[in-house]
CSV table of C-alpha atoms in Angstrom, one decimal:
chain,number,residue,atom,x,y,z
A,1,MET,CA,-95.4,-74.0,-46.6
A,2,LYS,CA,-97.9,-71.6,-44.9
A,3,PHE,CA,-96.1,-68.2,-44.0
A,4,THR,CA,-97.6,-68.4,-40.3
A,5,ILE,CA,-98.0,-65.9,-37.8
A,6,TYR,CA,-95.5,-67.2,-35.4
A,7,LYS,CA,-93.0,-67.3,-38.2
A,8,LYS,CA,-93.8,-63.8,-39.3
A,9,ILE,CA,-93.0,-62.8,-35.5
A,10,THR,CA,-90.2,-65.0,-35.4
A,11,LEU,CA,-89.1,-62.9,-38.9
A,12,VAL,CA,-89.6,-59.8,-37.3
A,13,ASN,CA,-87.6,-60.9,-33.8
A,14,ILE,CA,-84.5,-61.8,-36.4
A,15,VAL,CA,-84.7,-58.7,-37.9
A,16,PHE,CA,-84.9,-56.5,-34.8
A,17,THR,CA,-81.8,-58.8,-33.6
A,18,LEU,CA,-79.6,-58.0,-36.7
A,19,VAL,CA,-80.7,-54.1,-36.9
A,20,ALA,CA,-80.1,-54.0,-33.0
A,21,VAL,CA,-76.6,-55.4,-33.7
A,22,ILE,CA,-75.9,-53.2,-36.4
A,23,LEU,CA,-76.8,-50.2,-34.8
A,24,LEU,CA,-75.1,-50.9,-31.7
A,25,CYS,CA,-71.8,-51.6,-34.2
A,26,THR,CA,-72.5,-48.2,-36.3
A,27,TYR,CA,-74.4,-45.4,-35.0
A,28,THR,CA,-74.2,-46.4,-31.2
A,29,GLN,CA,-70.6,-46.7,-31.3
A,30,MET,CA,-70.2,-43.6,-33.2
A,31,LYS,CA,-72.6,-41.4,-30.6
A,32,THR,CA,-70.8,-42.9,-27.9
A,33,THR,CA,-67.4,-41.9,-29.3
A,34,ILE,CA,-68.6,-38.6,-29.6
A,35,ILE,CA,-69.9,-38.5,-26.1
A,36,GLY,CA,-66.6,-39.8,-24.6
A,37,LYS,CA,-64.7,-37.1,-26.4
A,38,ASN,CA,-66.8,-34.4,-25.0
A,39,GLN,CA,-66.7,-36.0,-21.7
A,40,ALA,CA,-62.8,-36.0,-22.0
A,41,ALA,CA,-62.8,-32.3,-23.2
A,42,ASN,CA,-64.8,-31.3,-20.3
A,43,ARG,CA,-62.3,-33.2,-18.3
A,44,LEU,CA,-59.4,-31.8,-19.5
A,45,CYS,CA,-61.0,-28.4,-19.2
A,46,ASP,CA,-61.2,-29.2,-15.3
A,47,ILE,CA,-57.9,-30.1,-15.1
A,48,SER,CA,-56.3,-27.0,-16.9
A,49,ASN,CA,-58.3,-24.9,-14.8
A,50,LEU,CA,-56.7,-27.0,-11.7
A,51,ILE,CA,-53.3,-26.7,-13.1
A,52,TYR,CA,-53.8,-23.0,-13.4
A,53,LYS,CA,-54.8,-22.3,-9.9
A,54,ASP,CA,-52.1,-25.0,-8.6
A,55,TYR,CA,-48.9,-23.5,-10.4
A,56,ALA,CA,-49.5,-22.2,-13.6
A,57,LYS,CA,-51.0,-18.9,-12.7
A,58,ASN,CA,-47.8,-18.2,-10.4
A,59,PHE,CA,-45.1,-19.7,-13.1
A,60,PHE,CA,-46.6,-17.1,-15.8
A,61,GLU,CA,-46.3,-14.3,-13.3
A,62,ASN,CA,-42.7,-15.1,-12.6
A,63,LYS,CA,-43.5,-16.5,-8.8
A,64,ILE,CA,-42.0,-20.1,-9.2
A,65,SER,CA,-39.3,-21.1,-11.5
A,66,LYS,CA,-39.4,-23.4,-14.8
A,67,LYS,CA,-37.8,-25.8,-12.6
A,68,GLU,CA,-40.5,-25.8,-9.9
A,69,ALA,CA,-43.4,-25.8,-13.1
A,70,GLU,CA,-41.6,-28.5,-14.7
A,71,ILE,CA,-41.6,-30.7,-11.3
A,72,HIS,CA,-45.2,-30.0,-10.9
A,73,THR,CA,-46.0,-30.7,-14.5
A,74,LYS,CA,-44.4,-34.0,-14.3
A,75,TYR,CA,-46.4,-34.8,-11.4
A,76,TYR,CA,-49.7,-34.2,-13.1
A,77,SER,CA,-48.9,-35.9,-16.4
A,78,GLN,CA,-47.8,-39.3,-14.5
A,79,SER,CA,-51.0,-39.1,-12.2
A,80,LEU,CA,-53.2,-38.3,-14.6
A,81,ASN,CA,-51.6,-40.0,-17.6
A,82,LEU,CA,-51.6,-37.2,-19.4
A,83,GLU,CA,-49.4,-34.9,-21.4
A,84,ILE,CA,-48.8,-30.9,-20.3
A,85,TRP,CA,-47.4,-28.3,-22.0
A,86,LEU,CA,-46.7,-24.8,-21.1
A,87,LEU,CA,-46.8,-22.3,-24.2
A,88,ASP,CA,-45.7,-18.8,-24.1
A,89,LYS,CA,-48.0,-16.1,-25.7
A,90,THR,CA,-46.4,-17.0,-29.1
A,91,GLY,CA,-47.2,-20.4,-28.4
A,92,LYS,CA,-43.6,-21.4,-27.9
A,93,LYS,CA,-43.4,-24.6,-25.7
A,94,ILE,CA,-41.4,-23.6,-22.4
A,95,THR,CA,-41.6,-26.6,-20.4
A,96,HIS,CA,-39.5,-29.8,-21.3
A,97,LEU,CA,-40.1,-33.4,-20.0
A,98,PRO,CA,-38.1,-36.5,-20.6
A,99,THR,CA,-41.6,-38.1,-21.6
A,100,ASP,CA,-42.6,-35.2,-23.9
A,101,THR,CA,-43.3,-36.4,-27.5
A,102,THR,CA,-41.8,-33.0,-28.8
A,103,LYS,CA,-39.2,-31.2,-27.5
A,104,ASP,CA,-39.1,-28.1,-28.9
A,105,CYS,CA,-42.0,-26.5,-30.9
A,106,THR,CA,-44.3,-23.6,-31.6
A,107,ILE,CA,-47.8,-24.3,-31.8
A,108,ASN,CA,-50.3,-22.1,-33.9
A,109,THR,CA,-52.9,-21.3,-31.1
A,110,ASN,CA,-55.5,-20.0,-33.1
A,111,ILE,CA,-56.5,-23.4,-34.1
A,112,PHE,CA,-58.2,-23.7,-30.9
A,113,TYR,CA,-60.4,-20.8,-31.5
A,114,ASP,CA,-61.3,-21.3,-35.0
A,115,ASP,CA,-64.9,-22.7,-35.4
A,116,LYS,CA,-63.7,-24.8,-38.4
A,117,THR,CA,-60.8,-26.4,-36.4
A,118,LYS,CA,-62.7,-26.7,-32.9
A,119,PHE,CA,-63.2,-30.2,-31.9
A,120,ASN,CA,-66.5,-28.7,-30.3
A,121,SER,CA,-67.9,-25.2,-30.2
A,122,THR,CA,-68.0,-25.3,-26.2
A,123,TYR,CA,-64.3,-26.2,-25.9
A,124,PRO,CA,-60.9,-25.0,-27.3
A,125,ALA,CA,-60.1,-27.9,-28.1
A,126,VAL,CA,-58.9,-29.8,-31.5
A,127,TYR,CA,-58.8,-33.7,-32.1
A,128,GLY,CA,-55.9,-34.8,-34.3
A,129,ASN,CA,-52.0,-33.9,-34.6
A,130,CYS,CA,-52.3,-30.9,-33.2
A,131,ASP,CA,-50.4,-28.6,-35.5
A,132,LYS,CA,-48.5,-31.6,-36.4
A,133,THR,CA,-47.0,-32.1,-33.0
A,134,MET,CA,-48.9,-34.8,-31.5
A,135,PRO,CA,-50.3,-38.5,-33.3
A,136,ASP,CA,-53.1,-37.8,-35.4
A,137,ASN,CA,-55.6,-39.4,-32.8
A,138,THR,CA,-54.7,-36.9,-30.1
A,139,LEU,CA,-57.4,-34.8,-28.3
A,140,SER,CA,-55.7,-31.4,-27.4
A,141,TYR,CA,-57.1,-28.5,-24.9
A,142,CYS,CA,-56.0,-25.2,-24.7
A,143,LYS,CA,-56.3,-22.8,-21.8
A,144,MET,CA,-55.4,-19.3,-22.5
A,145,VAL,CA,-53.4,-17.6,-19.2
A,146,THR,CA,-54.0,-13.9,-18.8
A,147,HIS,CA,-52.9,-11.0,-16.4
A,148,SER,CA,-54.1,-7.6,-16.5
A,149,LYS,CA,-55.8,-8.3,-19.7
A,150,GLN,CA,-52.8,-9.4,-21.5
A,151,THR,CA,-52.0,-13.0,-22.8
A,152,LYS,CA,-49.1,-14.3,-20.9
A,153,GLY,CA,-49.3,-18.0,-22.2
A,154,TYR,CA,-51.1,-21.0,-22.7
A,155,ILE,CA,-51.6,-24.4,-21.1
A,156,LEU,CA,-52.1,-27.2,-23.2
A,157,VAL,CA,-53.1,-30.7,-22.4
A,158,HIS,CA,-53.1,-33.9,-24.4
A,159,LEU,CA,-54.8,-37.0,-24.1
A,160,SER,CA,-54.2,-39.8,-26.0
A,161,ASP,CA,-57.4,-41.7,-28.1
A,162,SER,CA,-56.3,-44.9,-26.4
A,163,VAL,CA,-57.4,-43.5,-22.9
A,164,ILE,CA,-60.8,-42.3,-24.5
A,165,ALA,CA,-61.3,-45.4,-26.4
A,166,GLU,CA,-60.9,-47.3,-22.9
A,167,ASP,CA,-63.6,-45.1,-21.6
A,168,VAL,CA,-66.1,-45.5,-25.0
A,169,ASN,CA,-65.5,-49.4,-24.5
A,170,CYS,CA,-66.6,-49.5,-21.1
A,171,TYR,CA,-70.0,-47.8,-22.1
A,172,MET,CA,-70.1,-49.8,-25.1
A,173,ILE,CA,-69.9,-53.3,-23.2
A,174,THR,CA,-72.7,-51.8,-20.5
A,175,ILE,CA,-74.9,-51.2,-23.8
A,176,PHE,CA,-73.9,-54.2,-25.3
A,177,GLN,CA,-74.9,-56.2,-22.3
A,178,SER,CA,-78.2,-54.6,-21.9
A,179,MET,CA,-78.8,-55.4,-25.4
A,180,ILE,CA,-77.7,-59.0,-25.2
A,181,ILE,CA,-80.4,-58.9,-22.0
A,182,LEU,CA,-83.0,-57.3,-24.4
A,183,ILE,CA,-82.9,-59.5,-26.8
A,184,PHE,CA,-82.7,-62.4,-24.7
A,185,ILE,CA,-86.0,-61.3,-22.9
A,186,LEU,CA,-87.3,-60.7,-26.5
A,187,TRP,CA,-86.8,-64.3,-27.4
A,188,ILE,CA,-88.4,-65.4,-24.2
A,189,ILE,CA,-91.5,-63.4,-24.8
A,190,LEU,CA,-91.9,-65.2,-28.4
A,191,LEU,CA,-91.3,-68.5,-26.7
A,192,PHE,CA,-94.3,-67.5,-24.0
A,193,VAL,CA,-96.2,-66.1,-26.9
A,194,LYS,CA,-95.7,-69.6,-28.9
A,195,LEU,CA,-96.7,-71.5,-25.8
A,196,THR,CA,-99.5,-69.5,-24.8
A,197,LEU,CA,-101.2,-67.2,-27.3
A,198,TYR,CA,-100.2,-68.8,-30.5
A,199,ARG,CA,-101.1,-72.2,-29.2
A,200,ARG,CA,-104.7,-71.0,-28.3
A,201,PHE,CA,-105.0,-69.3,-31.6
A,202,CYS,CA,-104.3,-72.5,-33.4
A,203,GLU,CA,-106.8,-74.2,-31.4
A,204,ILE,CA,-109.4,-71.8,-32.4
A,205,MET,CA,-108.3,-72.1,-36.0
A,206,LYS,CA,-108.7,-75.6,-35.8
A,207,VAL,CA,-112.3,-75.3,-34.3
A,208,VAL,CA,-113.3,-72.7,-36.9
A,209,TYR,CA,-112.3,-74.9,-39.8
A,210,SER,CA,-114.6,-77.5,-38.6
A,211,TYR,CA,-116.9,-74.9,-38.4
A,212,SER,CA,-116.5,-73.7,-42.4
A,213,GLN,CA,-117.2,-77.7,-43.0
A,214,GLY,CA,-120.5,-77.5,-41.3
A,215,ASP,CA,-119.4,-79.5,-38.1
A,216,TYR,CA,-120.8,-77.3,-35.4
A,217,SER,CA,-120.2,-79.8,-32.4
A,218,LYS,CA,-116.8,-79.0,-31.7
A,219,LYS,CA,-116.5,-76.2,-28.8
A,220,ILE,CA,-113.2,-74.0,-28.0
A,221,ASN,CA,-114.4,-73.7,-24.5
A,222,HIS,CA,-111.6,-71.0,-23.4
A,223,THR,CA,-111.9,-69.7,-20.1
A,224,TYR,CA,-109.3,-66.9,-20.2
A,225,ASN,CA,-110.9,-63.4,-19.3
A,226,ASP,CA,-108.9,-61.4,-22.7
A,227,GLU,CA,-109.3,-60.9,-26.1
A,228,LEU,CA,-108.9,-64.6,-27.3
A,229,GLY,CA,-111.0,-65.9,-24.5
A,230,TYR,CA,-113.9,-63.5,-25.7
A,231,LEU,CA,-113.6,-64.3,-29.3
A,232,SER,CA,-113.4,-68.0,-28.2
A,233,ASN,CA,-117.0,-67.5,-26.2
A,234,THR,CA,-118.3,-65.4,-29.4
A,235,LEU,CA,-117.3,-68.3,-31.8
A,236,ASP,CA,-118.8,-70.8,-29.5
A,237,TYR,CA,-121.8,-68.8,-29.3
A,238,MET,CA,-122.1,-68.5,-33.2
A,239,ALA,CA,-121.7,-72.3,-33.8
A,240,GLU,CA,-124.8,-72.7,-31.4
A,241,GLU,CA,-126.7,-70.4,-33.6
A,242,LEU,CA,-125.7,-71.5,-36.7
A,243,ASP,CA,-126.5,-75.2,-35.5
A,244,THR,CA,-129.9,-73.9,-34.4
A,245,LEU,CA,-130.3,-72.0,-37.4
A,246,GLU,CA,-130.0,-75.4,-39.7
A,247,ASP,CA,-132.3,-76.9,-37.5
A,248,GLU,CA,-134.7,-74.2,-38.2
A,249,GLU,CA,-134.0,-74.3,-41.9
A,250,ARG,CA,-134.7,-78.0,-41.9
A,251,ILE,CA,-137.9,-77.4,-40.1
A,252,PHE,CA,-138.9,-74.7,-42.1
A,253,VAL,CA,-138.5,-76.6,-45.5
A,254,SER,CA,-140.1,-79.3,-44.0
A,255,ASN,CA,-143.2,-76.7,-42.8
A,256,VAL,CA,-143.6,-75.3,-46.4
A,257,SER,CA,-143.6,-78.9,-47.8
A,258,HIS,CA,-146.1,-80.0,-45.6
A,259,ASP,CA,-148.4,-76.6,-46.2
A,260,PHE,CA,-148.0,-76.7,-49.8
A,261,ARG,CA,-148.6,-80.8,-50.2
A,262,SER,CA,-151.6,-80.8,-48.3
A,263,PRO,CA,-153.5,-78.6,-50.6
A,264,LEU,CA,-151.9,-79.9,-53.6
A,265,THR,CA,-153.0,-83.2,-52.8
A,266,SER,CA,-156.5,-82.3,-52.3
A,267,ILE,CA,-156.6,-80.4,-55.4
A,268,LYS,CA,-155.0,-83.2,-57.4
A,269,GLY,CA,-157.4,-85.8,-56.3
A,270,TYR,CA,-160.6,-83.7,-56.7
A,271,VAL,CA,-159.3,-82.8,-60.4
A,272,GLU,CA,-158.7,-86.4,-60.9
A,273,ALA,CA,-162.0,-87.6,-59.2
A,274,ILE,CA,-163.8,-85.0,-61.5
A,275,MET,CA,-162.2,-85.8,-64.7
A,276,ASP,CA,-162.6,-89.6,-64.4
A,277,GLY,CA,-166.3,-89.4,-63.4
A,278,THR,CA,-166.0,-90.5,-59.6
A,279,ILE,CA,-167.9,-87.0,-58.8
A,280,PRO,CA,-171.2,-86.9,-60.2
A,281,VAL,CA,-171.7,-83.8,-62.4
A,282,GLU,CA,-174.3,-82.4,-60.3
A,283,ILE,CA,-172.2,-82.1,-56.9
A,284,GLN,CA,-169.2,-80.8,-59.0
A,285,ASP,CA,-169.4,-77.1,-57.8
A,286,GLN,CA,-169.0,-77.7,-54.3
A,287,TYR,CA,-165.5,-79.4,-55.1
A,288,LEU,CA,-164.9,-77.0,-57.3
A,289,GLN,CA,-165.4,-74.6,-54.3
A,290,ILE,CA,-163.0,-76.6,-52.5
A,291,ILE,CA,-160.7,-76.6,-55.2
A,292,LEU,CA,-160.6,-72.9,-55.2
A,293,ASP,CA,-160.3,-72.3,-51.4
A,294,GLU,CA,-157.2,-74.8,-51.5
A,295,THR,CA,-155.6,-72.4,-54.5
A,296,ASN,CA,-156.6,-69.5,-52.3
A,297,ARG,CA,-154.9,-70.8,-49.5
A,298,LEU,CA,-151.7,-71.6,-51.5
A,299,SER,CA,-151.7,-68.1,-53.2
A,300,LYS,CA,-152.1,-66.6,-49.5
A,301,LEU,CA,-149.4,-68.7,-48.4
A,302,THR,CA,-147.1,-68.0,-51.4
A,303,GLU,CA,-147.5,-63.6,-50.6
A,304,SER,CA,-146.9,-64.3,-47.1
A,305,LEU,CA,-143.8,-66.0,-47.8
A,306,LEU,CA,-142.7,-63.4,-49.9
A,307,GLU,CA,-143.8,-60.8,-47.7
A,308,LEU,CA,-141.5,-62.2,-44.8
A,309,ASN,CA,-139.1,-62.3,-47.3
A,310,GLN,CA,-138.8,-58.6,-47.8
A,311,PHE,CA,-137.6,-58.0,-44.5
A,312,GLY,CA,-134.3,-59.8,-44.8
A,313,LYS,CA,-130.9,-58.3,-45.5
A,314,ASN,CA,-132.5,-56.0,-49.0
A,315,ALA,CA,-135.7,-55.2,-46.8
A,316,PRO,CA,-137.6,-52.4,-49.0
A,317,LYS,CA,-137.7,-48.6,-47.5
A,318,LEU,CA,-140.5,-47.8,-45.4
A,319,ASN,CA,-143.2,-45.4,-46.6
A,320,ILE,CA,-143.0,-43.4,-43.0
A,321,THR,CA,-146.5,-40.9,-43.3
A,322,SER,CA,-148.3,-39.7,-40.2
A,323,PHE,CA,-151.4,-41.1,-39.7
A,324,ASP,CA,-154.3,-41.8,-37.0
A,325,ILE,CA,-154.1,-44.9,-35.6
A,326,ASN,CA,-157.2,-45.0,-33.5
A,327,GLU,CA,-159.0,-44.7,-36.9
A,328,VAL,CA,-156.9,-47.8,-38.2
A,329,ILE,CA,-157.9,-49.8,-35.6
A,330,LEU,CA,-161.7,-49.1,-36.0
A,331,ALA,CA,-161.4,-49.2,-39.4
A,332,THR,CA,-159.7,-52.9,-39.3
A,333,THR,CA,-162.4,-54.4,-36.8
A,334,ARG,CA,-165.0,-53.3,-39.1
A,335,ALA,CA,-163.4,-55.6,-41.6
A,336,PHE,CA,-163.8,-58.3,-39.5
A,337,GLY,CA,-167.4,-58.0,-38.6
A,338,VAL,CA,-168.6,-61.5,-40.2
A,339,SER,CA,-166.0,-63.2,-38.4
A,340,LEU,CA,-166.7,-61.6,-35.4
A,341,LYS,CA,-170.6,-62.2,-35.5
A,342,SER,CA,-169.8,-66.1,-36.6
A,343,LYS,CA,-168.3,-66.3,-32.9
A,344,ASN,CA,-170.5,-63.9,-31.3
A,345,LEU,CA,-167.3,-61.7,-29.9
A,346,SER,CA,-167.7,-58.3,-29.1
A,347,ILE,CA,-165.4,-55.7,-29.3
A,348,LYS,CA,-164.1,-53.3,-26.5
A,349,THR,CA,-162.0,-50.0,-27.3
A,350,LYS,CA,-160.4,-47.8,-24.8
A,351,LEU,CA,-158.7,-45.3,-27.1
A,352,GLU,CA,-157.0,-42.1,-26.4
A,353,PRO,CA,-159.3,-39.5,-26.8
A,354,GLY,CA,-159.4,-37.4,-30.2
A,355,ALA,CA,-157.1,-38.3,-33.1
A,356,LEU,CA,-153.9,-40.2,-32.2
A,357,PHE,CA,-151.2,-39.7,-35.2
A,358,VAL,CA,-148.2,-41.7,-35.4
A,359,GLU,CA,-145.2,-41.7,-37.7
A,360,ALA,CA,-145.1,-45.2,-39.7
A,361,ASP,CA,-145.5,-47.2,-42.8
A,362,PHE,CA,-149.4,-47.0,-42.9
A,363,ASP,CA,-149.9,-50.1,-44.9
A,364,LYS,CA,-147.2,-52.1,-42.8
A,365,ILE,CA,-149.0,-51.1,-39.4
A,366,GLN,CA,-152.6,-51.8,-40.9
A,367,GLN,CA,-151.2,-55.5,-41.7
A,368,VAL,CA,-149.8,-55.7,-38.1
A,369,ILE,CA,-153.0,-54.8,-36.6
A,370,TYR,CA,-155.0,-57.2,-39.0
A,371,ASN,CA,-152.8,-59.9,-38.2
A,372,LEU,CA,-153.1,-59.6,-34.5
A,373,VAL,CA,-157.2,-59.3,-34.8
A,374,ASP,CA,-157.2,-62.6,-37.2
A,375,ASN,CA,-154.9,-64.2,-34.7
A,376,ALA,CA,-157.3,-63.1,-31.7
A,377,ILE,CA,-160.3,-64.0,-33.0
A,378,LYS,CA,-159.1,-67.5,-33.9
A,379,PHE,CA,-158.3,-68.1,-30.4
A,380,SER,CA,-160.8,-66.5,-28.5
A,381,HIS,CA,-163.4,-68.4,-26.9
A,382,GLU,CA,-166.9,-67.7,-28.2
A,383,GLY,CA,-169.0,-65.4,-26.8
A,384,SER,CA,-165.9,-63.5,-25.2
A,385,SER,CA,-164.5,-60.1,-26.3
A,386,ILE,CA,-161.5,-58.6,-28.0
A,387,ASP,CA,-160.1,-55.3,-26.2
A,388,PHE,CA,-158.3,-52.5,-28.0
A,389,GLU,CA,-156.2,-50.0,-26.0
A,390,THR,CA,-154.2,-47.2,-27.0
A,391,TYR,CA,-152.2,-44.5,-24.8
A,392,VAL,CA,-149.2,-42.4,-24.7
A,393,LYS,CA,-146.1,-43.2,-22.5
A,394,HIS,CA,-142.8,-41.4,-22.6
A,395,GLY,CA,-143.1,-40.1,-26.1
A,396,LYS,CA,-144.4,-43.2,-27.7
A,397,VAL,CA,-147.6,-44.8,-28.5
A,398,PHE,CA,-148.7,-47.7,-27.0
A,399,VAL,CA,-151.1,-50.1,-28.9
A,400,SER,CA,-152.7,-53.2,-27.2
A,401,ILE,CA,-154.9,-56.2,-28.4
A,402,LYS,CA,-156.4,-58.2,-25.9
A,403,ASP,CA,-158.1,-61.9,-26.1
A,404,HIS,CA,-159.8,-63.9,-23.7
A,405,GLY,CA,-159.1,-67.3,-25.3
A,406,ILE,CA,-156.8,-70.4,-24.8
A,407,GLY,CA,-153.9,-68.6,-23.8
A,408,ILE,CA,-150.0,-69.1,-24.5
A,409,SER,CA,-148.0,-71.1,-22.0
A,410,SER,CA,-144.7,-69.4,-21.0
A,411,GLU,CA,-142.6,-72.0,-22.9
A,412,ASN,CA,-144.1,-71.4,-26.1
A,413,GLN,CA,-144.5,-67.5,-26.2
A,414,LYS,CA,-140.7,-67.4,-27.2
A,415,LYS,CA,-141.7,-69.6,-30.4
A,416,ILE,CA,-145.0,-67.6,-31.5
A,417,TRP,CA,-142.5,-65.4,-33.8
A,418,ASP,CA,-141.0,-68.2,-35.4
A,419,ARG,CA,-141.9,-69.0,-38.9
A,420,PHE,CA,-144.7,-71.8,-39.3
A,421,TYR,CA,-144.8,-72.1,-35.6
A,422,LYS,CA,-148.5,-72.8,-34.7
A,423,ILE,CA,-149.7,-72.3,-30.9
A,424,ASP,CA,-152.8,-74.9,-31.4
A,425,SER,CA,-151.1,-77.7,-33.6
A,426,SER,CA,-154.9,-79.4,-33.5
A,427,ARG,CA,-156.1,-76.0,-35.0
A,428,GLY,CA,-152.9,-74.8,-37.0
A,429,LYS,CA,-152.9,-77.7,-39.5
A,430,ASN,CA,-156.6,-77.9,-40.3
A,431,LYS,CA,-157.4,-74.8,-41.9
A,432,MET,CA,-155.9,-71.8,-43.7
A,433,GLY,CA,-153.3,-70.7,-40.9
A,434,SER,CA,-149.8,-70.7,-42.4
A,435,GLY,CA,-147.7,-70.1,-39.1
A,436,LEU,CA,-146.3,-67.0,-40.7
A,437,GLY,CA,-149.0,-64.2,-39.3
A,438,LEU,CA,-147.2,-63.5,-36.5
A,439,SER,CA,-143.2,-63.7,-37.7
A,440,ILE,CA,-144.3,-60.9,-40.4
A,441,VAL,CA,-145.6,-58.8,-37.1
A,442,LYS,CA,-142.5,-59.0,-35.6
A,443,ALA,CA,-140.5,-58.5,-38.8
A,444,ILE,CA,-142.8,-55.2,-39.6
A,445,ILE,CA,-142.3,-53.8,-35.8
A,446,ASN,CA,-138.5,-54.7,-36.2
A,447,ALA,CA,-138.3,-52.8,-39.4
A,448,HIS,CA,-139.6,-49.7,-37.6
A,449,SER,CA,-137.2,-50.2,-35.0
A,450,GLU,CA,-140.0,-50.3,-32.2
A,451,ASN,CA,-140.9,-53.2,-29.4
A,452,ILE,CA,-143.7,-55.8,-29.6
A,453,ASN,CA,-144.2,-57.9,-26.2
A,454,VAL,CA,-146.8,-60.7,-25.4
A,455,VAL,CA,-148.5,-61.1,-22.2
A,456,SER,CA,-150.6,-64.3,-21.9
A,457,THR,CA,-152.2,-67.0,-19.4
A,458,LEU,CA,-153.3,-70.3,-20.5
A,459,GLY,CA,-156.9,-70.3,-20.4
A,460,ALA,CA,-157.4,-66.8,-19.7
A,461,GLY,CA,-156.3,-65.2,-22.8
A,462,THR,CA,-153.4,-63.2,-24.8
A,463,GLU,CA,-152.3,-59.4,-25.0
A,464,PHE,CA,-150.2,-58.1,-27.9
A,465,ILE,CA,-148.5,-54.9,-27.0
A,466,PHE,CA,-146.5,-52.8,-29.7
A,467,THR,CA,-145.3,-49.2,-29.7
A,468,LEU,CA,-144.9,-46.6,-32.5
A,469,THR,CA,-143.3,-43.2,-32.5
A,470,LYS,CA,-146.0,-40.4,-31.8
A,471,SER,CA,-146.1,-37.7,-34.9
A,472,ASN,CA,-145.4,-34.4,-33.9
């Protein structure tokens, strides 16, 4: 059986309860007893001072008789549940009551002032049998009576351990009741966790398990505004993205298969026709040229796929250098001279004056411009122009390539960066277009941590604008 989080929390509660009970019965009991004895010693100190002021001072100064002192002592002993002795300066007991545990004795009063035998360094008190004159569990407090800097006697007050124990037990009962309430609250919290947080957590686990099995249709749909709610929404979003990704992968495989199958079918058909003599020898050259064109198309498609794959998880590092972006644009347009002439297209430039140096990978940015120009030529109306512009804004270099062609609808503008997506399906399937050019452009710009945007209107044309870091 799995050791679930709820079982772990329950075990922690049980351990906490046991530790709390053990501490209550040992450490807390011991500390409370010590506190009780200290409070009792403080109480005996106050009582000794009261006795001294009330009658003991007068007795040791011979202002009242022994009989009167014994009457006062009896009153205090009975009312305060104490045993009170008056000692002379040698420690011999002077007053005697019928309730006294010891009639005639002499106490070594030094035990009350010796740090080795004192109960607490703050008080002249001992806990024990008080020089073998009291039961073992007795707290005894001694007050020295002096007159003219001479010791006249001592006031000795004894408190039974049973009285201290009663006070300690009152404290312990209060602590024990508080502990029971605390443990009860703790188990209530555990039950609350079970009924709310843990239940929601289990629901999330079930849905996540279905995700691991490839079923992304289930949703958690928690509306709570807390961490679990945020986790639920994140997982729901992830499931939607994974489901979309699977669809995109299927479309990707389908597109790759189609784009490879078409030229392969043509190549196979023409080769078979040449081999079986269906195509006469005198016209074989033109069909061999078609085979060569289809082979080149396959080669370019393969290169594009490999290049696009470079910008995945293990993307190679960019070779960042400083170069003139204006010169790259002009050189690229010269390379398209034949294509521009075939569609009677003109080039218009509005470039930043002088050299405009940027920090980027020269080869990759050259490819970006090449793909965008190729795209602009493909979809421009005959006799129109392709406009180039560069300018600097907020420390960034902006490059604009604009055509006056068929344009892109707003709903398609989000899809143009997808692999194998073709804006004009009637054109895209026919010739050399693979639907990877803009995907490669997007990947290269993203690898540079830059941005690229498209602005387009159907029938009016399309403008691509991307940024680069200006060189210092």
